[in-house]
Short mmCIF file of N, CA and C in Angstrom, two decimals:
data_model
loop_
_atom_site.label_atom_id
_atom_site.label_comp_id
_atom_site.label_asym_id
_atom_site.label_seq_id
_atom_site.Cartn_x
_atom_site.Cartn_y
_atom_site.Cartn_z
N MET A 238 21.75 9.10 -4.19
CA MET A 238 21.18 7.82 -5.00
C MET A 238 21.32 8.24 -6.31
N ASN A 239 21.58 7.29 -7.22
CA ASN A 239 22.03 7.21 -8.73
C ASN A 239 20.86 7.06 -9.17
N LYS A 240 20.80 6.79 -10.94
CA LYS A 240 19.70 6.48 -11.50
C LYS A 240 19.55 4.88 -11.58
N ASN A 241 20.71 4.57 -11.57
CA ASN A 241 20.54 2.88 -11.68
C ASN A 241 19.92 2.04 -10.29
N GLN A 242 20.51 2.59 -9.38
CA GLN A 242 19.88 2.54 -7.61
C GLN A 242 18.09 2.92 -7.90
N ILE A 243 17.92 4.11 -8.29
CA ILE A 243 16.52 3.90 -8.19
C ILE A 243 15.59 3.13 -9.31
N GLU A 244 16.33 2.84 -10.40
CA GLU A 244 15.50 1.89 -11.36
C GLU A 244 15.73 0.45 -10.91
N LYS A 245 16.27 -0.08 -9.76
CA LYS A 245 16.12 -1.15 -9.06
C LYS A 245 15.29 -0.87 -8.06
N ILE A 246 15.20 -0.05 -7.50
CA ILE A 246 14.40 0.33 -6.11
C ILE A 246 12.67 0.55 -6.42
N ILE A 247 12.49 1.04 -7.55
CA ILE A 247 10.92 1.33 -8.08
C ILE A 247 10.38 0.17 -8.16
N PRO A 248 10.66 -1.00 -8.79
CA PRO A 248 9.88 -2.17 -9.16
C PRO A 248 9.68 -3.04 -7.89
N ILE A 249 10.52 -2.76 -6.85
CA ILE A 249 10.47 -3.16 -5.16
C ILE A 249 9.65 -2.41 -4.60
N PHE A 250 9.51 -1.19 -4.94
CA PHE A 250 8.79 -0.26 -4.30
C PHE A 250 7.32 -0.64 -4.33
N SER A 251 7.09 -0.79 -5.76
CA SER A 251 5.82 -0.89 -6.18
C SER A 251 5.08 -1.97 -5.91
N ALA A 252 6.06 -3.38 -6.06
CA ALA A 252 5.69 -4.50 -5.71
C ALA A 252 5.28 -4.51 -3.82
N ALA A 253 6.06 -3.90 -3.39
CA ALA A 253 5.91 -4.03 -1.85
C ALA A 253 4.66 -3.18 -1.42
N PHE A 254 4.45 -2.14 -1.90
CA PHE A 254 3.54 -1.15 -1.94
C PHE A 254 1.93 -1.71 -2.34
N ALA A 255 2.05 -2.45 -3.09
CA ALA A 255 0.81 -3.30 -3.28
C ALA A 255 0.28 -4.49 -2.60
N LEU A 256 1.46 -5.34 -2.12
CA LEU A 256 1.19 -6.23 -1.27
C LEU A 256 0.92 -5.26 0.33
N ILE A 257 1.62 -4.78 0.55
CA ILE A 257 1.23 -4.03 2.11
C ILE A 257 -0.14 -3.33 1.95
N TYR A 258 -0.26 -3.05 0.90
CA TYR A 258 -1.58 -2.18 0.74
C TYR A 258 -2.91 -3.25 0.81
N ILE A 259 -3.12 -4.36 0.45
CA ILE A 259 -4.05 -5.26 0.42
C ILE A 259 -3.99 -5.84 1.72
N VAL A 260 -2.86 -6.10 2.61
CA VAL A 260 -2.66 -6.73 3.53
C VAL A 260 -3.46 -5.46 4.48
N SER A 261 -3.19 -4.43 4.40
CA SER A 261 -3.46 -3.15 5.18
C SER A 261 -5.09 -3.00 5.12
N VAL A 262 -5.74 -3.02 3.98
CA VAL A 262 -7.18 -3.00 3.87
C VAL A 262 -8.02 -4.21 4.53
N GLU A 263 -7.22 -5.38 4.20
CA GLU A 263 -8.13 -6.67 4.91
C GLU A 263 -7.83 -6.94 6.47
N VAL A 264 -6.61 -6.28 6.94
CA VAL A 264 -6.62 -6.02 8.54
C VAL A 264 -6.69 -4.68 9.14
N ASN A 265 -6.69 -3.69 8.52
CA ASN A 265 -7.35 -2.31 8.69
C ASN A 265 -6.06 -1.79 9.43
N TRP A 266 -5.12 -1.98 8.83
CA TRP A 266 -3.94 -1.15 9.39
C TRP A 266 -3.77 0.19 8.88
N ALA A 267 -4.31 0.92 10.00
CA ALA A 267 -4.62 2.69 9.56
C ALA A 267 -3.95 3.17 10.93
N PRO A 268 -2.68 4.22 10.67
CA PRO A 268 -2.18 4.91 11.70
C PRO A 268 -3.17 5.99 12.15
N PHE A 269 -4.17 6.42 11.38
CA PHE A 269 -5.54 7.24 11.83
C PHE A 269 -6.20 7.23 10.99
N THR A 270 -7.36 7.79 11.19
CA THR A 270 -8.95 7.96 10.92
C THR A 270 -9.21 9.34 10.76
N TYR A 271 -9.85 9.52 9.61
CA TYR A 271 -10.27 10.56 9.34
C TYR A 271 -11.93 10.63 9.36
N HIS A 272 -12.64 11.58 10.01
CA HIS A 272 -14.05 11.09 9.90
C HIS A 272 -14.29 12.54 9.26
N PRO A 273 -14.91 12.51 8.18
CA PRO A 273 -15.12 13.60 7.04
C PRO A 273 -16.46 14.74 7.34
N LYS A 274 -17.26 13.84 7.87
CA LYS A 274 -18.47 14.62 8.29
C LYS A 274 -18.45 15.59 9.42
N ILE A 275 -17.61 15.50 10.32
CA ILE A 275 -17.19 16.35 11.84
C ILE A 275 -15.72 16.88 11.23
N GLY A 276 -15.26 16.52 10.31
CA GLY A 276 -13.66 16.93 10.03
C GLY A 276 -12.58 16.90 11.18
N GLN A 277 -12.60 15.82 11.65
CA GLN A 277 -11.75 15.50 12.69
C GLN A 277 -11.06 14.13 12.15
N TRP A 278 -9.66 14.05 12.70
CA TRP A 278 -9.00 12.92 12.89
C TRP A 278 -8.76 12.32 13.99
N GLY A 279 -8.42 11.12 14.16
CA GLY A 279 -8.10 10.43 15.21
C GLY A 279 -6.85 9.10 15.01
N TRP A 280 -6.51 8.88 15.89
CA TRP A 280 -5.36 7.81 16.02
C TRP A 280 -5.83 6.42 15.80
N LEU A 281 -5.19 5.65 15.11
CA LEU A 281 -5.35 4.45 15.02
C LEU A 281 -6.58 4.31 14.23
N THR A 282 -7.18 3.29 14.40
CA THR A 282 -8.80 2.88 13.47
C THR A 282 -9.83 3.15 14.55
N GLU A 283 -10.23 3.85 14.44
CA GLU A 283 -11.59 4.10 15.36
C GLU A 283 -12.90 4.23 14.91
N PRO A 284 -14.09 3.73 15.33
CA PRO A 284 -15.07 3.39 14.88
C PRO A 284 -16.04 4.66 14.68
N ALA A 285 -16.87 4.95 13.70
CA ALA A 285 -17.63 5.56 13.26
C ALA A 285 -17.95 6.68 14.48
N ARG A 286 -17.90 7.78 14.51
CA ARG A 286 -18.72 8.91 15.43
C ARG A 286 -19.92 9.44 14.78
N ASP A 287 -19.80 10.23 13.78
CA ASP A 287 -20.99 10.65 13.19
C ASP A 287 -20.99 10.86 11.36
N GLY A 288 -21.34 9.51 11.33
CA GLY A 288 -21.03 9.03 9.79
C GLY A 288 -19.74 8.24 9.42
N PRO A 289 -19.78 7.85 8.36
CA PRO A 289 -18.65 6.78 8.51
C PRO A 289 -17.03 7.30 8.44
N PRO A 290 -15.94 6.45 8.90
CA PRO A 290 -14.69 6.96 9.31
C PRO A 290 -14.19 6.54 7.91
N MET A 291 -13.24 7.28 7.07
CA MET A 291 -12.13 7.02 5.96
C MET A 291 -11.15 6.53 6.96
N TYR A 292 -10.67 5.33 6.40
CA TYR A 292 -9.26 4.55 6.86
C TYR A 292 -8.44 4.88 5.50
N TRP A 293 -8.78 5.00 4.55
CA TRP A 293 -8.00 4.93 3.27
C TRP A 293 -6.68 5.88 3.26
N TYR A 294 -6.55 6.78 4.07
CA TYR A 294 -5.62 7.70 4.20
C TYR A 294 -4.50 6.92 4.87
N GLY A 295 -5.05 6.56 6.07
CA GLY A 295 -4.19 5.84 7.05
C GLY A 295 -3.36 4.43 6.15
N TRP A 296 -4.24 3.88 5.11
CA TRP A 296 -3.79 2.59 4.60
C TRP A 296 -2.71 3.20 3.52
N LEU A 297 -2.95 4.11 3.09
CA LEU A 297 -1.92 4.68 1.93
C LEU A 297 -0.65 4.81 3.05
N VAL A 298 -0.62 5.62 3.95
CA VAL A 298 0.68 5.97 4.74
C VAL A 298 1.08 4.73 5.27
N THR A 299 0.60 3.42 5.70
CA THR A 299 0.95 2.40 5.99
C THR A 299 1.65 1.81 4.80
N SER A 300 1.23 1.73 3.52
CA SER A 300 1.86 1.04 2.65
C SER A 300 2.92 1.90 2.02
N THR A 301 2.83 3.26 2.21
CA THR A 301 4.47 3.96 1.51
C THR A 301 5.41 3.65 2.78
N LEU A 302 5.00 3.66 3.77
CA LEU A 302 5.93 3.40 4.92
C LEU A 302 6.86 1.90 4.97
N GLY A 303 5.90 1.23 4.56
CA GLY A 303 6.11 -0.27 4.46
C GLY A 303 7.11 -0.45 3.30
N ALA A 304 6.70 0.32 2.20
CA ALA A 304 7.22 -0.23 0.76
C ALA A 304 8.64 0.70 1.03
N ALA A 305 8.83 1.82 1.56
CA ALA A 305 10.42 2.52 1.50
C ALA A 305 11.14 1.82 2.72
N VAL A 306 10.84 1.14 3.42
CA VAL A 306 11.26 0.42 4.45
C VAL A 306 11.86 -0.83 3.28
N ALA A 307 11.09 -1.44 3.00
CA ALA A 307 11.41 -2.89 1.88
C ALA A 307 12.31 -2.31 0.97
N SER A 308 12.26 -1.35 0.40
CA SER A 308 13.08 -0.90 -0.92
C SER A 308 14.54 -0.45 -0.25
N VAL A 309 14.73 0.20 0.89
CA VAL A 309 15.89 0.56 1.60
C VAL A 309 16.84 -0.89 1.87
N LEU A 310 15.37 -1.45 2.51
CA LEU A 310 16.14 -3.11 2.76
C LEU A 310 16.77 -3.98 1.46
N ALA A 311 16.05 -3.71 0.77
CA ALA A 311 16.54 -4.74 -0.59
C ALA A 311 17.52 -3.91 -1.39
N LEU A 312 17.96 -2.74 -1.18
CA LEU A 312 19.07 -2.26 -2.00
C LEU A 312 20.08 -2.88 -2.16
N PRO A 313 20.68 -2.87 -0.79
CA PRO A 313 22.09 -3.82 -0.64
C PRO A 313 22.16 -5.33 -1.46
N LEU A 314 20.70 -5.92 -1.60
CA LEU A 314 20.70 -7.12 -2.28
C LEU A 314 20.76 -6.98 -3.61
N LEU A 315 20.16 -5.86 -4.05
CA LEU A 315 20.03 -5.81 -5.53
C LEU A 315 20.89 -4.87 -6.39
N LYS A 316 22.23 -4.67 -5.48
CA LYS A 316 23.33 -4.01 -6.20
C LYS A 316 23.77 -4.42 -7.26
N ASN A 317 24.22 -5.66 -7.44
CA ASN A 317 24.86 -6.09 -8.66
C ASN A 317 23.68 -7.16 -9.58
N ARG A 318 22.42 -6.84 -9.46
CA ARG A 318 21.48 -7.59 -10.19
C ARG A 318 20.79 -6.77 -11.13
N PRO A 319 20.84 -7.36 -12.38
CA PRO A 319 19.87 -6.58 -13.18
C PRO A 319 18.48 -6.06 -12.90
N THR A 320 17.76 -5.02 -13.35
CA THR A 320 16.53 -4.57 -13.13
C THR A 320 15.72 -5.16 -13.52
N GLN A 321 14.87 -5.77 -12.52
CA GLN A 321 13.42 -6.48 -12.93
C GLN A 321 12.46 -5.73 -12.84
N TYR A 322 12.17 -5.45 -14.22
CA TYR A 322 10.97 -4.90 -14.63
C TYR A 322 9.54 -5.19 -14.42
N TRP A 323 9.54 -6.69 -14.66
CA TRP A 323 8.29 -7.32 -14.32
C TRP A 323 8.19 -7.19 -12.92
N LEU A 324 8.52 -7.17 -12.11
CA LEU A 324 8.24 -7.52 -10.84
C LEU A 324 7.26 -6.04 -10.36
N GLY A 325 7.82 -4.92 -11.19
CA GLY A 325 6.85 -3.61 -10.80
C GLY A 325 5.49 -3.60 -11.26
N TRP A 326 4.81 -4.35 -12.30
CA TRP A 326 3.71 -4.43 -12.57
C TRP A 326 3.09 -5.87 -12.58
N THR A 327 3.72 -7.16 -12.47
CA THR A 327 3.23 -8.27 -11.80
C THR A 327 2.48 -8.45 -10.84
N ILE A 328 3.09 -7.94 -9.69
CA ILE A 328 2.50 -8.27 -8.50
C ILE A 328 1.36 -7.17 -8.13
N PRO A 329 1.50 -5.79 -8.59
CA PRO A 329 0.25 -4.76 -8.61
C PRO A 329 -0.84 -5.65 -9.26
N LEU A 330 -0.86 -6.00 -10.50
CA LEU A 330 -1.75 -6.76 -11.23
C LEU A 330 -2.58 -7.83 -10.40
N VAL A 331 -1.77 -8.76 -9.87
CA VAL A 331 -2.54 -9.77 -8.92
C VAL A 331 -3.06 -9.23 -7.87
N VAL A 332 -2.80 -8.25 -7.07
CA VAL A 332 -2.98 -7.29 -6.36
C VAL A 332 -4.28 -6.31 -6.68
N MET A 333 -4.31 -6.13 -7.97
CA MET A 333 -5.62 -5.54 -8.31
C MET A 333 -6.64 -6.44 -8.23
N ILE A 334 -6.51 -7.68 -8.81
CA ILE A 334 -7.59 -8.73 -9.14
C ILE A 334 -7.93 -9.48 -7.83
N SER A 335 -7.06 -9.38 -7.01
CA SER A 335 -7.33 -9.75 -5.29
C SER A 335 -8.23 -8.73 -4.69
N VAL A 336 -7.95 -7.38 -5.19
CA VAL A 336 -9.13 -6.39 -4.49
C VAL A 336 -10.30 -6.53 -5.18
N PHE A 337 -10.35 -6.81 -6.55
CA PHE A 337 -11.78 -7.22 -7.20
C PHE A 337 -12.32 -8.40 -6.51
N TYR A 338 -11.49 -9.26 -6.15
CA TYR A 338 -12.25 -10.47 -5.39
C TYR A 338 -12.76 -10.26 -4.15
N LEU A 339 -11.61 -9.58 -3.13
CA LEU A 339 -12.46 -9.66 -2.18
C LEU A 339 -13.74 -8.21 -2.12
N PHE A 340 -14.15 -7.29 -3.09
CA PHE A 340 -15.03 -6.48 -2.96
C PHE A 340 -15.98 -7.12 -4.20
N ARG A 341 -16.13 -7.96 -4.42
CA ARG A 341 -16.63 -8.41 -5.64
C ARG A 341 -18.36 -8.27 -5.00
N GLY A 342 -18.62 -8.49 -3.92
CA GLY A 342 -19.93 -7.85 -3.07
C GLY A 342 -20.40 -6.69 -3.85
N PHE A 343 -19.53 -5.90 -3.84
CA PHE A 343 -19.71 -4.43 -3.98
C PHE A 343 -19.66 -4.17 -5.72
N PHE A 344 -18.88 -5.14 -6.44
CA PHE A 344 -19.22 -4.73 -7.83
C PHE A 344 -20.22 -5.57 -8.61
N LEU A 345 -20.68 -6.69 -8.10
CA LEU A 345 -21.54 -7.31 -8.51
C LEU A 345 -23.21 -6.97 -7.87
N ARG A 346 -23.49 -5.57 -7.62
CA ARG A 346 -24.63 -5.44 -6.90
C ARG A 346 -25.74 -5.56 -7.93
#
């Protein structure tokens, strides 16, 4: 993969990661759950065992894999197009605003 292809994939990866992450958090798509108090891992989303579970690691894996697939699928479509730098920061900015809105109860306590 040459530098030009990477420059075209990074904005797609960033945008796809941000969008998939917000969906993963909202729908709780985690391939595994970590229970920090007892130091155990479980498959998919599990309810609390002894203390609160952590789904964040699973959300990151889901988002990374989804964004990688989206980037690879988009590469043939982007071969002859110029690099779109705005896509790499506009969509993550919209997603950050969405996260603040979804967790407004936490931030406005």
